[in-house]
Amino acid sequence: MADGKTSSAVSSDKSVATKATYLKDYRAPDFLIDSTQLDFDLGRNISRVSSVLSVRKNPVSDSADASLVLNGEDLNLISIDIDGRSLADTDYCLDGSTLQLSNLPDAFELCIVTQIDPAKNLKLEGLYLSDGMYCTQCEAEGFRRITYYLDRPDVMSVFTTKITADASRYPVLLSNGNEVGRGRLTDGRHWVEWHDPFKKPAYLFALVAGDLELVEDSFTTQSGRKVALRIYVEEKDVDKCGHAIQSLQAAMTWDEKVYGREYDLDLYMIVAVDFFNMGAMENKGLNIFNTSCVLAHPSTQSDIAFQRVEGVVAHEYFHNWSGNRVTCRDWFQLSLKEGFTVFRDACFSADMNSATVKRIEDVSLLRSAQFAEDSGPMSHPIRPESYIEISNFYTLTIYEKGAEVIRMMHQLLGAETFRLGSDLYFDRHDGQAVTCEDFVCAMEDASGIDLTQFRLWYAKSGTPNLEVADSWDKSNGIYTLTINQSCRSMPGSGESEPFFIPLRVALLSDQGLEHFSIVGLVGSRDKNKETNKEMSTEAVLELCERNQTWQFSGLKSKPVPSLLRGFSAPVKLNFDYSLTDLLLLLREDTDGFARWDASQRYAMKLIEGHVSGRQLIDSSAGKAAISELGMVLEQLLQSGFDNGVWNHDYDAALIAEILRLPGYSYVIEQFDPVDITALHAAIELLSQAVAKQLKDVLLATYQRLQKQLSALGAYRPQAEDIALRSLKNICLSYLMRVADSQVATLAYQQFTDANNMTDQSAALSALVNCQSSVAELMAMKSLNAFYQQWSHESLVVNQWLTIQACSEKSGALSRVKELMNSEAYDNTNPNKVRALIGGYCARNLSQFHSNDGSGYELLADEVIRLNPLNPQLASRLLAPLTQWRRFVVPQKTLMQNALLKISHSENLSADVYEVVLKSLNT
Ligand code: B3K
Ligand code: ZN
């Protein structure tokens, strides 16, 4: 076959590939690829990829004379050879997504040459250019955009990769594993060869070629091996890598200590790229990171970014065992690696920072966004049964709910036994591609605990709902809790069996925690199981039936129950707390999560009361309720100080979270139907009222913390300092709601004096959101000054875009549109699109849902524009519209119309098609 001329250009139009893939259709592969040798010749426009695969029939395959069906997308096929024999066009079958070879020997060497055009690859899947640097993203199905291959995770191969490119433009050439050779060619090009000794699926393949600087450190493993740690970044970012290196070292130490897992290669590399669809990717030995998840410098990144870098670096590192050494058999098992790894990184972050606040952040995300996903048209179990486009299943359900399911197992088995289970899992399946069932079996085998009923969490979608009722029998001092569980099934899935739900509870009186014993279980299959005569202050109730009742003794008066402590299960829990009960929990509970939850429930009761008209926030009863809450909050703020200095025995970060009112997305999730105008009014009134009531104490707290932090001097991304800044800045944002010129000047002063991005951006945001005209001019001046100062820092410009997109002041949309046309924006860069469009549509909810539908129009137009360019990004942006059925008119109709507009546009990608189709039809 002659080079280029007779090759077939393959179109990747996925608008036709909209058929679902089903878990029930899984079959083991008919062929295996023992080794994969890749040779990349990176040319100016076209890159040439030669692959040499040693292929053999899979002994466990059930079809003896199967054809080899390789995946391929957007490839230009140049040649195919089998055992050195060149194939003619008639020897194979090529269509838009597969290359089929028949009549094959049992084992053979297959050589395929293809050409690709990375510069034209805006999907950012496969091999593409990010700011002139070559990089790859292969998970889930990107490798097929590099060469024809068995692009499925249960085909694992040993990879050797040679890269040749121009030496001056691409001095750094990287791939997985260890460097095994390099050389120069006479034409100014050079080459480097890499070999990865660990078998891996193609989704873990990576390649990078660019002009990058290296930041290097090392780590010595517990068995004494020295590992080189290398971060590759653009020259200007060299000073922003220290935090990532420290986070990596901390994660390596933690995984040795907590899971007994060591790193296995002599080299661990991270490369930062600016064009990336996700946060980061765990490619073996060569992680590729979105710059936003690796770069951190006090003057350009805020505390949240520092913590995100720490969490994501750890997450990708932990994947080396939970994902790479033991990988997924198929993509239905995605939560096997993602749920487990999120659980691992959450425990790591909890150990590094305020554990309670980490839990609160995770639960907030789950309860606002994952619960919404799980009750909407894209709802799926953590092990889905089908998908149209797998990229749509990198969801909060797979990641966050998946992590909650692992957390419940951890709680059920206890930390030590869970560790026996994880050891067994890693040892038993090292080097294999396995299933969620294999994980659960390892946990069962190590613990002897029967997890049969627990498995429902893998198979069923939806959030279980617990209705809790109590009673008090004064005559015998018995307190009773009755719990009823239900789970709203998606249409057609029928009534399901009850879940196994671990519910951590305590009982409180004015004196704090009470001792109790569980004396009886009423109506249970096993009446004696949980009868526990020993007195304790906390119990884990194992809910496994639709209705269960527990009786508690040892109490002098009717207690207030503290339910779902630590958020022990991913459920919704309803209990008719009085406002007084909630204040008691907020003051006295020893579980930080439960205290925070009480503050959220209190605020929700006020919002619900206002929206339903039962008790208006500005009525005298409403004012009284706010005043009582205010007194408790004031006490919390004051008791944290000893002689004007914050005492770290009190978790300032927790108090900051308690002060923060429930966000819009959480409030919206509590209502069905959603009347956004009414909710907005209630939230505004509430925050104004709290701010007014607490003004003096907020101001005093702000000033004391400001003084204490200034005295500390240089910025440190340490938990204690982060906590103080968090509390200080929440005080500032409240104060801006009652802004007088004194407060506005404070914010402006913080903006101009700040020596770190946390304070600078918090002050900017406070000024931008301030409704009072006093701050108007200061906000304008600060926005301009900020841009002048940081226009050369892409990630900081993104923060600037988001702050404006999220402005609570009217007119955010026209500002967003202005910014879309400004030099600060690039509509092909996912980080910028997420910062501006995502910021407005997913975080500025009161304006996005404005009655005229202008927010929906903007989103629909952007989705239509992005659909052919970057379908993954387009599909993710769509999420807010999927909730349309829960809104009242006019929002409901306007959102539906926006979805219809998208559905009528040409050539919908599988990604967008799936979300739009399910949204309109489910
Ligand atoms: N495993 C990657 C996800 C990549 C998905 C691309 N569509 C990131 C992570 O979870 O670590
Ligand atoms: Zn992951």
Coordinates of N, CA, C and O in Angstrom, one line a residue, residues 518-615:
I518 N -28.9 0.1 74.5 CA -30.0 -0.3 73.6 C -30.7 -1.5 74.2 O -30.0 -2.6 74.4
V519 N -31.9 -1.4 74.5 CA -32.6 -2.5 75.2 C -33.5 -3.4 74.3 O -33.8 -4.5 74.6
G520 N -33.8 -2.9 73.2 CA -34.7 -3.7 72.4 C -34.8 -3.3 70.9 O -34.6 -2.1 70.6
L521 N -35.1 -4.2 70.1 CA -35.4 -4.0 68.7 C -36.8 -4.5 68.5 O -37.1 -5.6 68.7
V522 N -37.6 -3.6 68.0 CA -39.0 -4.0 67.8 C -39.2 -4.3 66.3 O -38.7 -3.6 65.5
G523 N -39.8 -5.5 66.0 CA -40.2 -5.8 64.6 C -39.0 -6.1 63.8 O -39.0 -6.0 62.6
S524 N -37.9 -6.6 64.4 CA -36.7 -6.9 63.6 C -36.7 -8.4 63.4 O -37.2 -9.2 64.2
R525 N -36.0 -8.8 62.3 CA -35.9 -10.2 62.0 C -35.0 -10.9 63.1 O -35.3 -12.0 63.5
D526 N -34.1 -10.1 63.6 CA -33.2 -10.7 64.6 C -33.2 -9.8 65.8 O -32.5 -8.8 65.9
K527 N -34.1 -10.2 66.8 CA -34.4 -9.3 67.9 C -33.2 -9.1 68.8 O -33.1 -8.1 69.5
N528 N -32.3 -10.0 68.9 CA -31.3 -9.9 69.9 C -30.0 -9.2 69.3 O -29.1 -8.8 70.0
K529 N -30.0 -9.2 68.0 CA -28.7 -8.8 67.3 C -28.1 -7.5 67.9 O -26.9 -7.5 68.2
E530 N -28.9 -6.5 68.0 CA -28.3 -5.2 68.4 C -28.6 -4.8 69.8 O -28.5 -3.7 70.2
T531 N -29.1 -5.8 70.6 CA -29.4 -5.4 72.0 C -28.0 -5.3 72.7 O -27.3 -6.3 72.7
N532 N -27.8 -4.2 73.2 CA -26.5 -4.0 73.8 C -26.7 -3.4 75.2 O -27.0 -2.3 75.3
K533 N -26.4 -4.2 76.2 CA -26.7 -3.8 77.5 C -25.7 -2.8 78.1 O -25.9 -2.1 79.0
E534 N -24.6 -2.7 77.4 CA -23.5 -1.8 77.9 C -23.9 -0.4 77.6 O -24.4 0.0 76.5
M535 N -23.6 0.5 78.6 CA -23.9 1.9 78.4 C -22.8 2.5 77.5 O -21.6 2.2 77.6
S536 N -23.3 3.4 76.6 CA -22.3 4.1 75.7 C -22.9 5.4 75.3 O -24.1 5.7 75.6
T537 N -22.1 6.2 74.7 CA -22.7 7.5 74.2 C -22.9 7.6 72.7 O -23.3 8.6 72.2
E538 N -22.6 6.5 72.0 CA -22.8 6.5 70.6 C -23.0 5.1 70.2 O -22.5 4.1 70.7
A539 N -23.9 4.9 69.1 CA -24.1 3.5 68.6 C -24.2 3.6 67.1 O -24.6 4.7 66.6
V540 N -23.9 2.5 66.4 CA -24.2 2.5 65.0 C -25.4 1.5 64.8 O -25.3 0.3 65.0
L541 N -26.5 2.1 64.4 CA -27.7 1.3 64.2 C -27.6 0.7 62.8 O -27.3 1.4 61.8
E542 N -27.8 -0.6 62.7 CA -27.6 -1.3 61.4 C -29.0 -1.5 60.8 O -29.7 -2.4 61.1
L543 N -29.4 -0.5 60.0 CA -30.7 -0.5 59.4 C -30.7 -1.5 58.2 O -30.0 -1.3 57.2
C544 N -31.5 -2.5 58.2 CA -31.5 -3.5 57.1 C -32.9 -3.9 56.7 O -33.1 -4.7 55.8
E545 N -33.9 -3.3 57.3 CA -35.3 -3.6 56.9 C -36.0 -2.3 56.5 O -35.5 -1.2 56.8
R546 N -37.1 -2.4 56.0 CA -37.9 -1.2 55.6 C -38.2 -0.4 56.8 O -38.2 0.8 56.8
N547 N -38.6 -1.1 57.9 CA -39.1 -0.4 59.1 C -38.3 -1.0 60.3 O -38.4 -2.2 60.4
Q548 N -37.7 -0.2 61.1 CA -37.1 -0.8 62.3 C -37.2 0.2 63.4 O -37.2 1.4 63.2
T549 N -37.3 -0.4 64.6 CA -37.5 0.4 65.8 C -36.4 0.0 66.8 O -36.2 -1.2 67.1
W550 N -35.8 1.0 67.4 CA -34.8 0.7 68.5 C -35.3 1.4 69.8 O -35.9 2.5 69.7
Q551 N -35.0 0.7 70.9 CA -35.4 1.3 72.2 C -34.1 1.5 73.0 O -33.2 0.7 73.0
F552 N -34.1 2.7 73.6 CA -32.9 3.1 74.4 C -33.3 3.3 75.8 O -34.3 4.0 76.1
S553 N -32.4 2.9 76.8 CA -32.8 3.1 78.2 C -31.6 3.8 78.8 O -30.5 4.0 78.2
G554 N -31.8 4.2 80.1 CA -30.7 4.9 80.8 C -30.8 6.4 80.8 O -29.9 7.1 81.2
L555 N -32.0 6.9 80.3 CA -32.1 8.3 80.2 C -33.1 8.9 81.2 O -34.1 8.3 81.5
K556 N -32.7 10.1 81.6 CA -33.6 10.8 82.7 C -34.7 11.6 82.0 O -35.8 11.8 82.6
S557 N -34.4 12.1 80.9 CA -35.5 12.9 80.2 C -35.4 12.6 78.7 O -34.5 12.0 78.2
K558 N -36.4 13.1 78.0 CA -36.5 12.9 76.6 C -35.3 13.5 75.9 O -35.1 14.8 76.0
P559 N -34.4 12.8 75.2 CA -33.2 13.3 74.6 C -33.5 13.9 73.3 O -34.6 13.7 72.7
V560 N -32.5 14.7 72.7 CA -32.6 15.1 71.3 C -31.6 14.2 70.6 O -30.5 14.0 71.0
P561 N -32.1 13.5 69.6 CA -31.2 12.5 68.9 C -30.3 13.3 67.9 O -30.6 14.2 67.2
S562 N -29.0 12.8 67.9 CA -28.0 13.3 67.0 C -27.9 12.1 66.0 O -27.4 11.1 66.3
L563 N -28.5 12.4 64.8 CA -28.6 11.3 63.8 C -27.7 11.4 62.6 O -27.4 12.5 62.2
L564 N -27.2 10.3 62.1 CA -26.4 10.3 60.9 C -25.1 11.0 61.2 O -24.6 11.8 60.4
R565 N -24.5 10.8 62.4 CA -23.3 11.5 62.8 C -22.2 11.1 61.8 O -22.1 10.0 61.3
G566 N -21.4 12.1 61.5 CA -20.3 11.9 60.5 C -20.8 11.6 59.1 O -20.1 11.2 58.2
F567 N -22.1 11.8 58.9 CA -22.8 11.4 57.6 C -22.4 9.9 57.3 O -21.7 9.6 56.4
S568 N -22.9 9.0 58.2 CA -22.4 7.6 58.1 C -23.0 6.9 56.9 O -22.6 5.7 56.7
A569 N -23.9 7.5 56.2 CA -24.5 6.8 55.0 C -25.0 7.9 54.0 O -25.5 8.9 54.5
P570 N -24.9 7.6 52.7 CA -25.3 8.7 51.8 C -26.8 8.6 51.6 O -27.4 8.2 50.6
V571 N -27.6 9.1 52.6 CA -29.0 9.1 52.6 C -29.6 10.5 52.9 O -28.8 11.3 53.4
K572 N -30.9 10.7 52.6 CA -31.6 11.9 53.1 C -32.2 11.4 54.4 O -32.9 10.4 54.5
L573 N -32.2 12.3 55.4 CA -32.8 11.9 56.7 C -33.8 13.0 57.1 O -33.4 14.2 57.2
N574 N -35.0 12.6 57.4 CA -36.0 13.5 57.8 C -36.4 13.2 59.3 O -36.7 12.1 59.6
F575 N -36.3 14.2 60.1 CA -36.7 14.1 61.5 C -37.2 15.5 61.9 O -36.7 16.5 61.5
D576 N -38.3 15.5 62.6 CA -39.0 16.7 62.9 C -38.3 17.4 64.1 O -38.9 17.5 65.1
Y577 N -37.2 18.0 63.8 CA -36.5 18.7 64.9 C -37.2 20.0 65.1 O -37.6 20.7 64.2
S578 N -37.2 20.4 66.4 CA -37.7 21.8 66.6 C -36.4 22.7 66.5 O -35.3 22.2 66.6
L579 N -36.7 24.0 66.4 CA -35.5 24.9 66.3 C -34.7 24.8 67.6 O -33.5 24.9 67.5
T580 N -35.4 24.6 68.7 CA -34.6 24.5 70.0 C -33.7 23.3 70.0 O -32.6 23.3 70.5
D581 N -34.3 22.2 69.5 CA -33.4 20.9 69.4 C -32.2 21.2 68.6 O -31.1 20.8 68.9
L582 N -32.4 21.9 67.4 CA -31.2 22.2 66.6 C -30.2 23.1 67.2 O -29.0 22.8 67.1
L583 N -30.6 24.0 68.0 CA -29.7 24.9 68.7 C -28.9 24.1 69.7 O -27.7 24.3 69.9
L584 N -29.6 23.1 70.4 CA -28.9 22.3 71.3 C -27.8 21.5 70.7 O -26.7 21.4 71.1
L585 N -28.1 20.9 69.5 CA -27.1 20.1 68.8 C -26.0 21.0 68.3 O -24.8 20.6 68.4
L586 N -26.3 22.2 67.9 CA -25.3 23.1 67.4 C -24.3 23.5 68.6 O -23.1 23.6 68.4
R587 N -24.9 23.7 69.7 CA -24.0 24.0 70.9 C -23.3 22.9 71.5 O -22.1 22.9 71.8
E588 N -24.0 21.8 71.7 CA -23.5 20.7 72.5 C -23.0 19.5 71.9 O -22.3 18.7 72.5
D589 N -23.3 19.2 70.6 CA -22.9 18.0 70.0 C -21.4 17.9 69.9 O -20.7 18.9 69.7
T590 N -20.9 16.7 70.1 CA -19.4 16.5 70.0 C -19.0 16.1 68.6 O -17.8 16.1 68.3
D591 N -19.9 15.8 67.7 CA -19.6 15.5 66.4 C -19.7 16.7 65.5 O -20.8 17.3 65.4
G592 N -18.6 17.2 65.0 CA -18.5 18.4 64.3 C -19.4 18.4 63.1 O -20.1 19.5 62.8
F593 N -19.5 17.3 62.4 CA -20.4 17.3 61.2 C -21.9 17.5 61.7 O -22.6 18.3 61.0
A594 N -22.2 16.9 62.8 CA -23.6 17.0 63.2 C -23.9 18.4 63.7 O -25.1 18.9 63.5
R595 N -23.0 19.1 64.3 CA -23.2 20.5 64.6 C -23.4 21.3 63.4 O -24.3 22.2 63.3
W596 N -22.6 21.1 62.4 CA -22.7 21.9 61.2 C -24.1 21.6 60.5 O -24.8 22.5 60.1
D597 N -24.4 20.3 60.5 CA -25.7 19.9 59.9 C -26.9 20.5 60.6 O -27.9 20.9 60.0
A598 N -26.8 20.7 62.0 CA -27.8 21.3 62.7 C -28.0 22.8 62.3 O -29.1 23.3 62.1
S599 N -26.8 23.4 62.0 CA -26.9 24.8 61.5 C -27.6 24.9 60.1 O -28.4 25.8 59.9
Q600 N -27.3 23.9 59.3 CA -27.9 23.9 58.0 C -29.4 23.6 58.1 O -30.2 24.3 57.4
R601 N -29.8 22.7 58.9 CA -31.2 22.4 59.1 C -32.0 23.6 59.7 O -33.1 23.8 59.3
Y602 N -31.3 24.3 60.6 CA -31.9 25.5 61.1 C -32.2 26.5 60.0 O -33.4 27.0 59.9
A603 N -31.2 26.8 59.2 CA -31.4 27.7 58.1 C -32.5 27.2 57.2 O -33.3 28.0 56.7
M604 N -32.5 25.9 56.9 CA -33.5 25.4 55.9 C -34.9 25.5 56.5 O -35.8 25.8 55.7
K605 N -35.0 25.3 57.8 CA -36.4 25.5 58.4 C -36.9 26.9 58.2 O -38.0 27.2 57.9
L606 N -35.9 27.9 58.4 CA -36.3 29.3 58.2 C -36.7 29.6 56.7 O -37.7 30.2 56.4
I607 N -35.9 29.0 55.8 CA -36.2 29.3 54.4 C -37.5 28.6 54.0 O -38.3 29.2 53.3
E608 N -37.7 27.4 54.5 CA -38.9 26.7 54.1 C -40.2 27.4 54.7 O -41.2 27.5 54.1
G609 N -40.0 27.8 56.0 CA -41.1 28.6 56.6 C -41.5 29.8 55.8 O -42.6 30.1 55.6
H610 N -40.5 30.5 55.3 CA -40.7 31.7 54.6 C -41.4 31.4 53.2 O -42.4 32.1 52.8
V611 N -40.8 30.4 52.5 CA -41.3 30.1 51.2 C -42.7 29.6 51.2 O -43.6 30.0 50.4
S612 N -43.0 28.9 52.3 CA -44.4 28.3 52.4 C -45.4 29.3 52.9 O -46.6 29.1 53.0
G613 N -44.8 30.4 53.5 CA -45.7 31.4 54.1 C -46.1 31.1 55.5 O -46.9 31.8 56.1
R614 N -45.6 30.0 56.0 CA -46.0 29.6 57.4 C -45.3 30.6 58.4 O -46.0 30.9 59.4
Q615 N -44.1 30.9 58.2 CA -43.4 31.8 59.1 C -42.4 32.7 58.3 O -41.3 32.2 58.0

